[in-house]
JSON list of C-alpha atoms in Angstrom, two decimals:
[
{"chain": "A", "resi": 1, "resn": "UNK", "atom": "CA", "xyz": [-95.05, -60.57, -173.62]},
{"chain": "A", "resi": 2, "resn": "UNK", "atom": "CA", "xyz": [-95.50, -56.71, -172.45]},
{"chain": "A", "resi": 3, "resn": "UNK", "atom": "CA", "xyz": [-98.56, -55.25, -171.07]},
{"chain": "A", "resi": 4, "resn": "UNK", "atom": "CA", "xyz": [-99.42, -53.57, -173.97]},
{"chain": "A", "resi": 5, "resn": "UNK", "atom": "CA", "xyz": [-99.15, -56.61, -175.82]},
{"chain": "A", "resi": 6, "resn": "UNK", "atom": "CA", "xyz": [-101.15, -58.98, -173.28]},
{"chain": "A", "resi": 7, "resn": "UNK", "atom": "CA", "xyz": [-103.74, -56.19, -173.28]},
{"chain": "A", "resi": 8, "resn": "UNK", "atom": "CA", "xyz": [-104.11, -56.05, -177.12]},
{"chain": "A", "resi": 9, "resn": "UNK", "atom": "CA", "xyz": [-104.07, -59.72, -177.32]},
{"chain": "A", "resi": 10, "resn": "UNK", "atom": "CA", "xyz": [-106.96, -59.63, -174.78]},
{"chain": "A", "resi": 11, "resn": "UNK", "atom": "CA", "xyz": [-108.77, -56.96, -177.01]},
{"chain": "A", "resi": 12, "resn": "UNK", "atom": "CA", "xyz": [-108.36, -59.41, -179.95]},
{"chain": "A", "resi": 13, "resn": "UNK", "atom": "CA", "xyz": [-109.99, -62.41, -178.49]},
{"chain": "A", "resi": 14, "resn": "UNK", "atom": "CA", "xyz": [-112.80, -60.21, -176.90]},
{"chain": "A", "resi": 15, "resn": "UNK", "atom": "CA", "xyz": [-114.10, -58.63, -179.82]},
{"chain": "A", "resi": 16, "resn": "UNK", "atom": "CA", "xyz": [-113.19, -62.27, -181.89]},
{"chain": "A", "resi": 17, "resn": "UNK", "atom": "CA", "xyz": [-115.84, -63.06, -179.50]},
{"chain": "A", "resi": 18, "resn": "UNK", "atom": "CA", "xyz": [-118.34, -60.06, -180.44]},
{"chain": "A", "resi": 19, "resn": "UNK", "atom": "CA", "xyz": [-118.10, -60.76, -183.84]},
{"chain": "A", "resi": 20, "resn": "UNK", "atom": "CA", "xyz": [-119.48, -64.65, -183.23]},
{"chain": "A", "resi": 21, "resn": "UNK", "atom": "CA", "xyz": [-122.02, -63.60, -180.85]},
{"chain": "A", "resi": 22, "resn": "UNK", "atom": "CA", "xyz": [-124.56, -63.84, -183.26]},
{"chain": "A", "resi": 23, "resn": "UNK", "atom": "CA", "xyz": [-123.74, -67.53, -184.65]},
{"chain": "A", "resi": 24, "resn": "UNK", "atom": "CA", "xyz": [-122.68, -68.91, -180.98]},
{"chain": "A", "resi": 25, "resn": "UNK", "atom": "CA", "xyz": [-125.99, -71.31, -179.88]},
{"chain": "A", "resi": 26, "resn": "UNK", "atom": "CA", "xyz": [-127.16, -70.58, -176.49]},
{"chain": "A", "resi": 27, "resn": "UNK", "atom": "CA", "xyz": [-126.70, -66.87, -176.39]},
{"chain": "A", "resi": 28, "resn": "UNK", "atom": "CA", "xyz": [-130.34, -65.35, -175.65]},
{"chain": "A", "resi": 29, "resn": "UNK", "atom": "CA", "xyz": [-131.83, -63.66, -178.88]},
{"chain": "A", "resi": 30, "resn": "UNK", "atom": "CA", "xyz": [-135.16, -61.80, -178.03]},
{"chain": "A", "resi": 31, "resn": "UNK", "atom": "CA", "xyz": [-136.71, -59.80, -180.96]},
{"chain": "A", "resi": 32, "resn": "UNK", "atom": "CA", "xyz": [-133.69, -60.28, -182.98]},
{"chain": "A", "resi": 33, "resn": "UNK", "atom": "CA", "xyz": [-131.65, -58.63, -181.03]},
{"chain": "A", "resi": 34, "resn": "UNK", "atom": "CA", "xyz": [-128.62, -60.18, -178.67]},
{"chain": "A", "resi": 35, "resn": "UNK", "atom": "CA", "xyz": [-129.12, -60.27, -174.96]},
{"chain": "A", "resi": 36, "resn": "UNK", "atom": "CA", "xyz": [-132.38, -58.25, -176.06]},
{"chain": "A", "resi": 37, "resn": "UNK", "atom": "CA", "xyz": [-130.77, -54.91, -176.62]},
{"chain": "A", "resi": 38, "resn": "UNK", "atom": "CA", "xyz": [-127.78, -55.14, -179.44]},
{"chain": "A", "resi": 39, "resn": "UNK", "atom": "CA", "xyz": [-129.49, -55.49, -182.91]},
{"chain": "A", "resi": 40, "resn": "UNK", "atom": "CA", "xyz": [-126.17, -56.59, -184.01]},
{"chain": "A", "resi": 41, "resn": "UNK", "atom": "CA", "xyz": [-126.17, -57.44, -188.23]},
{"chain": "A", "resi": 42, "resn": "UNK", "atom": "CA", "xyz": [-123.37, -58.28, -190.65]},
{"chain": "A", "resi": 43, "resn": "UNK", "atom": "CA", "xyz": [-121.79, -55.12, -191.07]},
{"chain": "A", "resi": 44, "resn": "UNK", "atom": "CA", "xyz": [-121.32, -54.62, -187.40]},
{"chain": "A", "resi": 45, "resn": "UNK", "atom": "CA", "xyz": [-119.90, -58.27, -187.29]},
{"chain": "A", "resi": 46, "resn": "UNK", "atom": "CA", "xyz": [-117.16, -57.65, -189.87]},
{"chain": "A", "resi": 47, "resn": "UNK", "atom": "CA", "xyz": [-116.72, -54.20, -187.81]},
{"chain": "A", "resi": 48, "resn": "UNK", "atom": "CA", "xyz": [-115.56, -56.35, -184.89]},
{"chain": "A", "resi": 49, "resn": "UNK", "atom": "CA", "xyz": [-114.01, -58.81, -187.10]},
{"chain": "A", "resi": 50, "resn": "UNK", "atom": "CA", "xyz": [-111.57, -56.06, -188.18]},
{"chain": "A", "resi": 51, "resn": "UNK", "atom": "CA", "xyz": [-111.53, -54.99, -185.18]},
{"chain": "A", "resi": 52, "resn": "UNK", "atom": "CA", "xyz": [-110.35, -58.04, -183.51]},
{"chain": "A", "resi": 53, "resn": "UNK", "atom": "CA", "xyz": [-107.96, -58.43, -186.62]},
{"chain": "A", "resi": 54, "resn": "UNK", "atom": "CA", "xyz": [-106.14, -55.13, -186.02]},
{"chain": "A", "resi": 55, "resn": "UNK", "atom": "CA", "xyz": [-105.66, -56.26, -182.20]},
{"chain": "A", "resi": 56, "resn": "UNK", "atom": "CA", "xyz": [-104.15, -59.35, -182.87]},
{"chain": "A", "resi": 57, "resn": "UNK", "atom": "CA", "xyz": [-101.76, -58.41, -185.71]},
{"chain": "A", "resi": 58, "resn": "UNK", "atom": "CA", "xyz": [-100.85, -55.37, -183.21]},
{"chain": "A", "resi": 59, "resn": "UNK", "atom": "CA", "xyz": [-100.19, -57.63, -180.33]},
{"chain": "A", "resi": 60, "resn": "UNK", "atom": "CA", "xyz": [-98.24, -59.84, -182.73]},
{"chain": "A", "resi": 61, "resn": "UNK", "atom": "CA", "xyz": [-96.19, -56.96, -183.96]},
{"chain": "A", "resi": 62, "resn": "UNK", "atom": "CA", "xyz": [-95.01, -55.66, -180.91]},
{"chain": "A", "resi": 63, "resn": "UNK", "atom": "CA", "xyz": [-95.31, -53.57, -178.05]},
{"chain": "A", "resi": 64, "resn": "UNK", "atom": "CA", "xyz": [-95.35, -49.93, -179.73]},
{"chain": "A", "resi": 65, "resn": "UNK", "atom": "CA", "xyz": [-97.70, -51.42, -182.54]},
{"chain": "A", "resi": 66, "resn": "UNK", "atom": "CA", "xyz": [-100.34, -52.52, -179.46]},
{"chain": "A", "resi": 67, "resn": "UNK", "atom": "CA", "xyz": [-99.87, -49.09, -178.14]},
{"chain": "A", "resi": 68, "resn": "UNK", "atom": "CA", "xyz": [-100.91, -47.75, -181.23]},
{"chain": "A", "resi": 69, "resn": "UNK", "atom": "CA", "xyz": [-104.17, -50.08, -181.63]},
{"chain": "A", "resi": 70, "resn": "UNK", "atom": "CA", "xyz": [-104.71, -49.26, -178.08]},
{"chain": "A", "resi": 71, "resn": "UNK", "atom": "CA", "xyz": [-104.64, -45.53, -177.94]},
{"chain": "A", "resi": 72, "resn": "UNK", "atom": "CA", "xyz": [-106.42, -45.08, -181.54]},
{"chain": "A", "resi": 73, "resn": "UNK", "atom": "CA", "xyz": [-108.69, -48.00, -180.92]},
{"chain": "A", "resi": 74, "resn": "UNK", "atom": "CA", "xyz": [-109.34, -46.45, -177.49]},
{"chain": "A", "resi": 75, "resn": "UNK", "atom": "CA", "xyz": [-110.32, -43.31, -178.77]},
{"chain": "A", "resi": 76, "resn": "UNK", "atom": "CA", "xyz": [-112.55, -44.59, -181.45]},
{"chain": "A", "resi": 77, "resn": "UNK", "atom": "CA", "xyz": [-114.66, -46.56, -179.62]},
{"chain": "A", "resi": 78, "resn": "UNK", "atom": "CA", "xyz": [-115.17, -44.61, -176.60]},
{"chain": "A", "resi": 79, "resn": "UNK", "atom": "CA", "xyz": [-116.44, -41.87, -179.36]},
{"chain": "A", "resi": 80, "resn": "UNK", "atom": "CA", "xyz": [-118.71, -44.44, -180.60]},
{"chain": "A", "resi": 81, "resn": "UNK", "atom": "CA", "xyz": [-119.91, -45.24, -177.48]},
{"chain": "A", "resi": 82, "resn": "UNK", "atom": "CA", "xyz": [-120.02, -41.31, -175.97]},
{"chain": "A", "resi": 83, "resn": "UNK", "atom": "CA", "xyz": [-122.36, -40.71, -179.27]},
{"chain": "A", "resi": 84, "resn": "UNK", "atom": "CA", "xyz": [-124.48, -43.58, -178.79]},
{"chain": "A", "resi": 85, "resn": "UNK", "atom": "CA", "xyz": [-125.34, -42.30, -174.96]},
{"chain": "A", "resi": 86, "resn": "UNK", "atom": "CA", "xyz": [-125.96, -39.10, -176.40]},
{"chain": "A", "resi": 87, "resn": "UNK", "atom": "CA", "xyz": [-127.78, -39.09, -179.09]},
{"chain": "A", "resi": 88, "resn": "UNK", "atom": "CA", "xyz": [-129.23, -42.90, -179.09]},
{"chain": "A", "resi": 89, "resn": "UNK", "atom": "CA", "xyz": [-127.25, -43.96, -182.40]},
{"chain": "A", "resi": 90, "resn": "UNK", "atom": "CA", "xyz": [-123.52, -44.17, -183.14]},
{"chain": "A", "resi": 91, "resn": "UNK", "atom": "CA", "xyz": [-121.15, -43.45, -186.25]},
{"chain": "A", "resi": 92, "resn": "UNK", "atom": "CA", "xyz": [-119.51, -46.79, -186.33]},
{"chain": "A", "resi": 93, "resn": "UNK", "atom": "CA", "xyz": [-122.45, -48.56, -187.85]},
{"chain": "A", "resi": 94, "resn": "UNK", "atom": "CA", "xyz": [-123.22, -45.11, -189.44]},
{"chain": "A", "resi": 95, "resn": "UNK", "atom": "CA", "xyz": [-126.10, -45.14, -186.99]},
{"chain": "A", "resi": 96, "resn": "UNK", "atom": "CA", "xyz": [-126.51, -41.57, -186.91]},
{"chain": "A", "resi": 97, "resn": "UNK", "atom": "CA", "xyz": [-126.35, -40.84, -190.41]},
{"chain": "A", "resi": 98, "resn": "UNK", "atom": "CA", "xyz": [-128.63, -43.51, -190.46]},
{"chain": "A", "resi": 99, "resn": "UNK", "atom": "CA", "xyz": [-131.50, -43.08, -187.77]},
{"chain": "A", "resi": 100, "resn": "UNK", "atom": "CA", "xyz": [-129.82, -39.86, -186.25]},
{"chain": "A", "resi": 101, "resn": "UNK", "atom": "CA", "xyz": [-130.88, -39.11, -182.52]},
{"chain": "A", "resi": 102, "resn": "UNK", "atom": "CA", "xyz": [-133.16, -41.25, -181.14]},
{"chain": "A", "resi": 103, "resn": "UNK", "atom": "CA", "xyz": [-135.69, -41.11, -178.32]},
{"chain": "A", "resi": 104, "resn": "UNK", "atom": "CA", "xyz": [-134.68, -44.47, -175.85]},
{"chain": "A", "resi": 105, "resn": "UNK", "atom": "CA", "xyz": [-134.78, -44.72, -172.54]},
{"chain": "A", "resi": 106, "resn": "UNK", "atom": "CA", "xyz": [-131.76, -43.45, -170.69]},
{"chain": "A", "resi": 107, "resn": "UNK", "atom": "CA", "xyz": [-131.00, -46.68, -169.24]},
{"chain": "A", "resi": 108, "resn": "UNK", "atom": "CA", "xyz": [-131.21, -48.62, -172.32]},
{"chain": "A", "resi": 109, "resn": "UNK", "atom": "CA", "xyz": [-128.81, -46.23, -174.11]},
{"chain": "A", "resi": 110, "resn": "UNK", "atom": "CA", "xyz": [-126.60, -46.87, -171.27]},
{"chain": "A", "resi": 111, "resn": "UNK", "atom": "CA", "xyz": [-126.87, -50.70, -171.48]},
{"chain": "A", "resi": 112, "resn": "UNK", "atom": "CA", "xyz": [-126.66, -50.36, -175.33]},
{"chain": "A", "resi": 113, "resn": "UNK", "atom": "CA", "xyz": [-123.48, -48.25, -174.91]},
{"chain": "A", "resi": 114, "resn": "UNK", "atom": "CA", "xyz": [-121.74, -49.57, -171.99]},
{"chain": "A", "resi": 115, "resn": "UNK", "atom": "CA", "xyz": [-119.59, -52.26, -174.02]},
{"chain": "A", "resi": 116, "resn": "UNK", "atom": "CA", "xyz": [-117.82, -49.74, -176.28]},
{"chain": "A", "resi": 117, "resn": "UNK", "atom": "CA", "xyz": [-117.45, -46.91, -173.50]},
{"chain": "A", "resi": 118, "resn": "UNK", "atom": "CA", "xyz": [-116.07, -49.90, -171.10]},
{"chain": "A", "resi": 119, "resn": "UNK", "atom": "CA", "xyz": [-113.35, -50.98, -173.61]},
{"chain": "A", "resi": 120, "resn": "UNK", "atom": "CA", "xyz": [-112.84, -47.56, -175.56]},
{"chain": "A", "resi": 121, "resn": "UNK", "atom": "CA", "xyz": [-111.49, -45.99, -172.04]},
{"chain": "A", "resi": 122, "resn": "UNK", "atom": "CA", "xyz": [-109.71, -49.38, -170.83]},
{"chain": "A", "resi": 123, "resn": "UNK", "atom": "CA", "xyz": [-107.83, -49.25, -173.91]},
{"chain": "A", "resi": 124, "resn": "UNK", "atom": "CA", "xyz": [-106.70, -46.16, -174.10]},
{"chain": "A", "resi": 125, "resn": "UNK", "atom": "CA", "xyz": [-106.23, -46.21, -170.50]},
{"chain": "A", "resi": 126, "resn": "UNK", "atom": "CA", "xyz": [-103.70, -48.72, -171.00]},
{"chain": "A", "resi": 127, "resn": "UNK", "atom": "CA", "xyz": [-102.05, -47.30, -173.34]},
{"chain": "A", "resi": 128, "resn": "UNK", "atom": "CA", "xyz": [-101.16, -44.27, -171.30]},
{"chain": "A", "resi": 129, "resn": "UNK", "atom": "CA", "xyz": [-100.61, -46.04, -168.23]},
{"chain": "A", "resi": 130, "resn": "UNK", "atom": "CA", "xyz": [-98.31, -49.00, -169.82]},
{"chain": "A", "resi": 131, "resn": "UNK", "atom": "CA", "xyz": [-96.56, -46.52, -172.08]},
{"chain": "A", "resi": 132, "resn": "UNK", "atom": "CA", "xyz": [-93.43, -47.29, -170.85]},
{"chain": "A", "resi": 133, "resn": "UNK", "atom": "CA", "xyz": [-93.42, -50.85, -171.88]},
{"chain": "A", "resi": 134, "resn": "UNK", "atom": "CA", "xyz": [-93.28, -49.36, -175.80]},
{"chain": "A", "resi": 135, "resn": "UNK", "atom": "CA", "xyz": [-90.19, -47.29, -175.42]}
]
């Protein structure tokens, strides 16, 4: 298995993992939200669940297919997660169509935000840097 593909495979159990954060006992729920700060619902569950879905079909398809999930995947997210620092809601969960900008505390949109700016730029990252392993 490639780099590309290892990565994507990587993606796919991390956000299998986001999308059964909610239902796993033991993780911290404080106001209904996880780990006090992600008010994460259905629709953002099946988001990852998709998510995760795309990832592991693209690291089972091959190495340009991971490339693609990982530079388009990337690019989304990190978008997402740019928005959400910015303006306190993101377009994912249609967050700023629904709520639009929001008044938080920096650090909270930071800590809010930090998962999908983390692995939006280390996927697309790595699928510039590993681009070789697709041709």
């Amino acid at each position: 298995m490639n780099r590309l593909r290892l990565v994507a495979a990587i993606y796919f159990a991390i956000l299998l993992f986001a999308a059964a954060l909610n239902y796993l006992p033991g993780i911290p729920v404080q106001d209904g939200k996880t780990f006090g700060i992600f008010a994460l619902d259905i629709y953002d569950d099946g988001l990852h669940l998709v998510s995760a879905l795309w990832a592991g079909i693209a690291a089972w398809a091959g190495a340009k297919a991971a490339r693609f999930f990982l530079f388009y995947f990337g690019l989304i997210y990190f978008g997402d997660g740019l928005l959400g620092l910015i303006t306190g809601s993101g377009y994912l969960d249609l967050g700023i169509l629904n709520y639009g900008i929001q008044t938080l505390p920096f650090d909270f949109k930071v800590m809010a935000n930090l998962p999908h700016l983390a692995l939006g730029s280390i996927a697309f990252l790595s699928s510039v840097v590993f681009k070789a392993d697709a041709e």
